[in-house]
Amino acid sequence: MRRMVLALYLLAQVMTLSAGAPIFPSRYGEIAKCKVVDTAMYEVSYKIVAKLYTDPKYRHLGYTDVQTLLIGKRISATYSKDILRLREVADEERKRGAELITNYDGITFPEDIFKGYPSSKELTSSYRLFAGAGYGRYTEPKPNFGWEILPETKNILGYKCQKAKGKFRGREYIAWFSSDIPRSDGPWKFCGLPGLILAVQDTRGDFVFTCTAIENKKSTPIRFWTYPHIETTRDKLRHIILRMHKQPIVFCEQALGEKIYIGNTNKNRDFSFEWLWLEVE
């Protein structure tokens, strides 16, 4: 079977038949294994609505997530809010000596992005791979979206926002930013405008980010993960991710060093599913 509607949910659950999951260090990554690199001045929440397929037959399939953007004086970080919360829960369970940790069986945006780290002109991406396969990490220069600022304006959460359009690695974007919040930042890798980006989406409608809340912060730590990662380059990680989606069961078996069985018949092991990443190129 080439496509399985719940393929991603299946892979999130392949290692458990109960409400818990065996403790794999790479399952969430321990929140205690981090270093604090800055302190947030703002905490911004974005709702993400993302598609899973380009095929018109499957365009209705997608997922939603909430992304937290923490903006410090030098560094900002974006995390999946659910994964960040479950890292905290899992750490508490580990401290209590639990043999199982709470599992998450939903779909989340797979990248944590650290802008301004390790240097002001760079960013670092931490990418969650399937099941116990771990995390890939790479550093690259901050992106240039070639923004063109347009005259159109609208209000978002009471802030006056101005429209801009840009391009980056195979996609065109429409963004709305507010100069009332003079931080050149936004969700994921988005940056480079004279104000905080409160809404942005690609013109195909595959990924839509919408700000839902902005809070002033004074003491929230910005954590950079120090648990084990595959240290690599973006191009090499891209090949790993493509292989992971082409043969997900084989990929996870190789990562875990054991067989994965699907139900009683163990059929449909050769399915694959399309991989939509924001970066087409």
Tab-separated table of C-alpha atoms in Angstrom:
chain	number	residue	atom	x	y	z
A	1	MET	CA	0.000	0.000	0.000
A	2	ARG	CA	1.610	3.232	-1.137
A	3	ARG	CA	-0.375	5.573	1.087
A	4	MET	CA	-1.769	5.122	4.554
A	5	VAL	CA	-3.947	7.908	5.889
A	6	LEU	CA	-2.722	7.446	9.439
A	7	ALA	CA	0.882	6.626	8.591
A	8	LEU	CA	2.383	9.283	10.832
A	9	TYR	CA	0.163	8.266	13.745
A	10	LEU	CA	1.213	4.667	13.234
A	11	LEU	CA	4.883	5.523	13.411
A	12	ALA	CA	4.372	7.506	16.581
A	13	GLN	CA	2.870	4.404	18.182
A	14	VAL	CA	4.876	1.513	16.736
A	15	MET	CA	6.756	0.854	19.943
A	16	THR	CA	3.809	0.620	22.321
A	17	LEU	CA	0.378	-0.928	22.779
A	18	SER	CA	-0.311	0.950	26.000
A	19	ALA	CA	-0.564	4.570	27.125
A	20	GLY	CA	3.164	4.666	27.789
A	21	ALA	CA	6.292	4.287	25.710
A	22	PRO	CA	9.648	2.698	26.514
A	23	ILE	CA	12.216	5.259	27.563
A	24	PHE	CA	14.330	6.188	24.554
A	25	PRO	CA	16.597	9.203	25.180
A	26	SER	CA	15.702	10.489	21.726
A	27	ARG	CA	11.929	10.051	22.117
A	28	TYR	CA	11.486	13.642	23.221
A	29	GLY	CA	14.963	14.518	24.348
A	30	GLU	CA	15.330	15.234	28.039
A	31	ILE	CA	14.553	18.844	28.858
A	32	ALA	CA	17.150	18.692	31.639
A	33	LYS	CA	19.829	18.061	29.008
A	34	CYS	CA	20.166	21.620	27.834
A	35	LYS	CA	22.055	24.813	28.384
A	36	VAL	CA	20.399	28.165	28.907
A	37	VAL	CA	21.646	30.500	26.170
A	38	ASP	CA	19.421	33.558	26.753
A	39	THR	CA	16.342	34.815	28.593
A	40	ALA	CA	13.084	35.532	26.763
A	41	MET	CA	11.731	39.061	26.520
A	42	TYR	CA	8.698	37.881	24.534
A	43	GLU	CA	6.824	34.603	24.267
A	44	VAL	CA	4.811	34.389	21.057
A	45	SER	CA	2.400	31.582	20.152
A	46	TYR	CA	1.574	30.583	16.581
A	47	LYS	CA	-1.006	28.141	15.315
A	48	ILE	CA	0.359	26.060	12.438
A	49	VAL	CA	-1.982	24.510	9.877
A	50	ALA	CA	-0.015	22.221	7.551
A	51	LYS	CA	-0.795	19.872	4.674
A	52	LEU	CA	0.640	16.370	4.333
A	53	TYR	CA	0.264	15.777	0.580
A	54	THR	CA	0.317	17.703	-2.690
A	55	ASP	CA	-1.872	15.121	-4.480
A	56	PRO	CA	-5.370	16.692	-4.842
A	57	LYS	CA	-6.912	13.388	-3.713
A	58	TYR	CA	-5.230	13.777	-0.327
A	59	ARG	CA	-5.100	17.571	0.036
A	60	HIS	CA	-7.655	17.446	2.854
A	61	LEU	CA	-5.176	15.567	5.057
A	62	GLY	CA	-3.055	17.696	7.344
A	63	TYR	CA	-2.287	18.577	10.927
A	64	THR	CA	-2.301	21.503	13.311
A	65	ASP	CA	0.312	22.399	15.892
A	66	VAL	CA	1.141	25.272	18.205
A	67	GLN	CA	4.638	26.733	18.034
A	68	THR	CA	6.206	28.789	20.799
A	69	LEU	CA	8.670	31.520	19.843
A	70	LEU	CA	10.862	32.780	22.681
A	71	ILE	CA	12.692	36.014	21.830
A	72	GLY	CA	15.703	37.033	23.886
A	73	LYS	CA	18.187	39.874	23.579
A	74	ARG	CA	20.552	37.866	21.362
A	75	ILE	CA	18.900	34.535	20.596
A	76	SER	CA	15.412	33.320	19.777
A	77	ALA	CA	14.057	29.777	19.738
A	78	THR	CA	10.963	28.126	18.309
A	79	TYR	CA	9.638	24.880	19.774
A	80	SER	CA	6.536	22.752	19.328
A	81	LYS	CA	4.540	23.679	22.418
A	82	ASP	CA	3.204	20.128	22.941
A	83	ILE	CA	6.644	18.537	22.674
A	84	LEU	CA	8.139	21.125	25.027
A	85	ARG	CA	5.416	20.393	27.584
A	86	LEU	CA	5.846	16.627	27.249
A	87	ARG	CA	9.611	16.923	27.721
A	88	GLU	CA	8.856	18.493	31.096
A	89	VAL	CA	6.354	15.737	31.955
A	90	ALA	CA	8.770	13.006	30.857
A	91	ASP	CA	11.569	14.452	32.990
A	92	GLU	CA	9.319	14.398	36.047
A	93	GLU	CA	8.435	10.775	35.316
A	94	ARG	CA	12.117	9.870	34.966
A	95	LYS	CA	12.876	11.539	38.295
A	96	ARG	CA	10.215	9.362	39.920
A	97	GLY	CA	11.902	6.264	38.486
A	98	ALA	CA	9.195	5.435	35.947
A	99	GLU	CA	9.889	2.616	33.512
A	100	LEU	CA	7.475	4.139	31.009
A	101	ILE	CA	7.040	7.749	29.990
A	102	THR	CA	3.928	9.418	28.616
A	103	ASN	CA	3.763	9.014	24.860
A	104	TYR	CA	2.571	11.598	22.312
A	105	ASP	CA	0.687	10.093	19.377
A	106	GLY	CA	-0.084	13.233	17.403
A	107	ILE	CA	1.739	15.056	14.638
A	108	THR	CA	3.868	18.088	15.435
A	109	PHE	CA	6.052	20.416	13.437
A	110	PRO	CA	9.405	18.549	13.454
A	111	GLU	CA	11.966	21.358	13.802
A	112	ASP	CA	13.200	23.459	16.704
A	113	ILE	CA	14.992	26.558	15.366
A	114	PHE	CA	17.545	28.634	17.268
A	115	LYS	CA	18.204	31.992	15.542
A	116	GLY	CA	21.355	33.837	16.538
A	117	TYR	CA	23.052	30.653	17.738
A	118	PRO	CA	25.935	29.880	17.787
A	119	SER	CA	26.618	33.354	16.332
A	120	SER	CA	24.448	36.357	15.544
A	121	LYS	CA	24.421	35.645	11.794
A	122	GLU	CA	23.619	31.928	12.100
A	123	LEU	CA	20.794	29.636	13.099
A	124	THR	CA	20.719	26.030	14.264
A	125	SER	CA	17.995	23.495	13.478
A	126	SER	CA	17.164	20.464	15.650
A	127	TYR	CA	15.006	18.014	13.643
A	128	ARG	CA	13.026	15.174	15.268
A	129	LEU	CA	13.274	11.914	13.337
A	130	PHE	CA	10.805	9.025	13.562
A	131	ALA	CA	10.405	6.806	16.638
A	132	GLY	CA	13.760	6.172	18.330
A	133	ALA	CA	15.876	7.355	15.394
A	134	GLY	CA	17.012	10.440	17.270
A	135	TYR	CA	17.623	14.007	16.169
A	136	GLY	CA	19.515	15.638	13.335
A	137	ARG	CA	21.145	19.022	13.817
A	138	TYR	CA	22.817	21.495	11.485
A	139	THR	CA	23.920	25.131	11.521
A	140	GLU	CA	23.631	27.515	8.583
A	141	PRO	CA	23.556	31.279	7.885
A	142	LYS	CA	20.337	33.103	8.697
A	143	PRO	CA	18.141	33.031	5.585
A	144	ASN	CA	17.490	35.885	3.207
A	145	PHE	CA	13.864	35.931	2.078
A	146	GLY	CA	14.336	38.938	-0.201
A	147	TRP	CA	11.302	40.596	1.333
A	148	GLU	CA	9.399	43.236	-0.624
A	149	ILE	CA	7.300	45.413	1.695
A	150	LEU	CA	3.876	46.280	0.292
A	151	PRO	CA	1.487	49.127	1.230
A	152	GLU	CA	-1.426	46.933	2.324
A	153	THR	CA	-2.140	46.798	6.074
A	154	LYS	CA	-4.445	44.991	8.487
A	155	ASN	CA	-4.849	44.415	12.223
A	156	ILE	CA	-3.816	41.184	13.947
A	157	LEU	CA	-4.393	40.861	17.695
A	158	GLY	CA	-4.787	44.636	17.859
A	159	TYR	CA	-1.436	45.321	16.176
A	160	LYS	CA	-1.220	47.194	12.894
A	161	CYS	CA	0.536	44.907	10.430
A	162	GLN	CA	1.977	45.527	6.991
A	163	LYS	CA	2.137	43.056	4.143
A	164	ALA	CA	5.365	41.696	2.634
A	165	LYS	CA	6.185	39.028	0.094
A	166	GLY	CA	9.355	36.990	-0.206
A	167	LYS	CA	10.958	33.823	-1.565
A	168	PHE	CA	13.087	31.137	0.021
A	169	ARG	CA	14.214	27.723	-1.200
A	170	GLY	CA	11.446	26.996	-3.657
A	171	ARG	CA	8.498	28.675	-1.972
A	172	GLU	CA	6.928	32.110	-2.147
A	173	TYR	CA	5.539	33.642	1.030
A	174	ILE	CA	3.104	36.308	2.118
A	175	ALA	CA	3.847	37.727	5.573
A	176	TRP	CA	2.262	40.299	7.868
A	177	PHE	CA	4.589	42.060	10.294
A	178	SER	CA	4.139	44.739	12.947
A	179	SER	CA	6.642	47.548	13.460
A	180	ASP	CA	4.933	48.103	16.831
A	181	ILE	CA	7.007	45.122	18.019
A	182	PRO	CA	10.484	46.038	16.749
A	183	ARG	CA	11.909	42.530	16.677
A	184	SER	CA	13.056	41.172	13.312
A	185	ASP	CA	11.782	37.675	13.993
A	186	GLY	CA	8.958	35.228	13.425
A	187	PRO	CA	8.059	31.534	13.520
A	188	TRP	CA	10.364	28.832	12.109
A	189	LYS	CA	13.252	30.478	10.153
A	190	PHE	CA	11.246	33.575	9.180
A	191	CYS	CA	13.063	36.839	9.902
A	192	GLY	CA	14.462	39.918	8.175
A	193	LEU	CA	11.521	42.328	8.363
A	194	PRO	CA	11.471	45.570	10.448
A	195	GLY	CA	9.078	44.091	12.985
A	196	LEU	CA	7.702	40.851	14.357
A	197	ILE	CA	5.948	38.586	11.834
A	198	LEU	CA	2.450	37.824	13.133
A	199	ALA	CA	1.182	35.811	10.163
A	200	VAL	CA	2.906	34.091	7.259
A	201	GLN	CA	2.035	31.414	4.741
A	202	ASP	CA	3.350	30.016	1.500
A	203	THR	CA	1.355	30.810	-1.616
A	204	ARG	CA	0.439	27.142	-2.132
A	205	GLY	CA	-1.272	27.050	1.253
A	206	ASP	CA	0.785	24.099	2.489
A	207	PHE	CA	1.921	25.870	5.670
A	208	VAL	CA	0.014	28.637	7.466
A	209	PHE	CA	1.373	30.307	10.631
A	210	THR	CA	-0.947	32.619	12.585
A	211	CYS	CA	-0.041	34.403	15.820
A	212	THR	CA	-2.519	33.691	18.624
A	213	ALA	CA	-0.841	35.334	21.640
A	214	ILE	CA	2.036	37.667	22.585
A	215	GLU	CA	3.302	37.872	26.155
A	216	ASN	CA	6.042	39.972	27.708
A	217	LYS	CA	8.510	37.787	29.592
A	218	LYS	CA	11.380	38.524	31.970
A	219	SER	CA	12.659	35.198	33.248
A	220	THR	CA	11.736	32.388	30.844
A	221	PRO	CA	14.934	30.518	29.902
A	222	ILE	CA	15.798	29.867	26.271
A	223	ARG	CA	17.120	26.310	26.246
A	224	PHE	CA	19.489	24.855	23.656
A	225	TRP	CA	19.355	21.040	23.625
A	226	THR	CA	22.514	19.155	24.615
A	227	TYR	CA	21.178	15.592	24.349
A	228	PRO	CA	22.718	13.511	21.523
A	229	HIS	CA	22.153	14.655	17.955
A	230	ILE	CA	23.371	13.513	14.552
A	231	GLU	CA	25.603	16.498	13.807
A	232	THR	CA	25.362	17.013	10.076
A	233	THR	CA	24.637	19.490	7.289
A	234	ARG	CA	21.262	20.530	5.952
A	235	ASP	CA	21.832	18.675	2.654
A	236	LYS	CA	22.844	15.442	4.372
A	237	LEU	CA	19.919	15.656	6.794
A	238	ARG	CA	17.591	16.204	3.841
A	239	HIS	CA	18.709	12.870	2.357
A	240	ILE	CA	18.116	11.132	5.707
A	241	ILE	CA	14.590	12.579	5.936
A	242	LEU	CA	13.746	11.585	2.353
A	243	ARG	CA	14.877	7.999	3.055
A	244	MET	CA	12.883	8.018	6.294
A	245	HIS	CA	9.669	8.874	4.424
A	246	LYS	CA	10.341	6.520	1.523
A	247	GLN	CA	10.789	3.435	3.752
A	248	PRO	CA	9.634	4.420	7.249
A	249	ILE	CA	9.405	0.904	8.693
A	250	VAL	CA	12.850	-0.111	7.436
A	251	PHE	CA	14.282	3.207	8.605
A	252	CYS	CA	12.915	2.774	12.131
A	253	GLU	CA	14.041	-0.856	12.321
A	254	GLN	CA	17.576	0.166	11.414
A	255	ALA	CA	17.516	2.978	13.967
A	256	LEU	CA	16.159	0.782	16.771
A	257	GLY	CA	18.041	-2.411	15.902
A	258	GLU	CA	14.897	-4.551	16.121
A	259	LYS	CA	11.906	-5.613	14.061
A	260	ILE	CA	8.680	-3.622	14.028
A	261	TYR	CA	5.456	-5.569	13.603
A	262	ILE	CA	2.207	-4.097	12.295
A	263	GLY	CA	-0.786	-5.924	13.737
A	264	ASN	CA	-1.136	-9.700	13.520
A	265	THR	CA	-0.466	-10.046	9.803
A	266	ASN	CA	2.539	-7.707	9.555
A	267	LYS	CA	1.429	-6.614	6.084
A	268	ASN	CA	1.780	-3.215	4.380
A	269	ARG	CA	5.388	-2.818	5.494
A	270	ASP	CA	6.415	-1.198	2.211
A	271	PHE	CA	4.211	1.886	2.353
A	272	SER	CA	5.704	5.327	1.893
A	273	PHE	CA	4.222	8.773	2.175
A	274	GLU	CA	4.981	12.159	0.765
A	275	TRP	CA	7.253	14.455	2.672
A	276	LEU	CA	6.316	18.125	2.727
A	277	TRP	CA	9.023	20.352	4.127
A	278	LEU	CA	8.916	24.121	3.947
A	279	GLU	CA	12.131	24.008	1.944
A	280	VAL	CA	11.285	22.551	-1.467
A	281	GLU	CA	14.858	22.923	-2.743
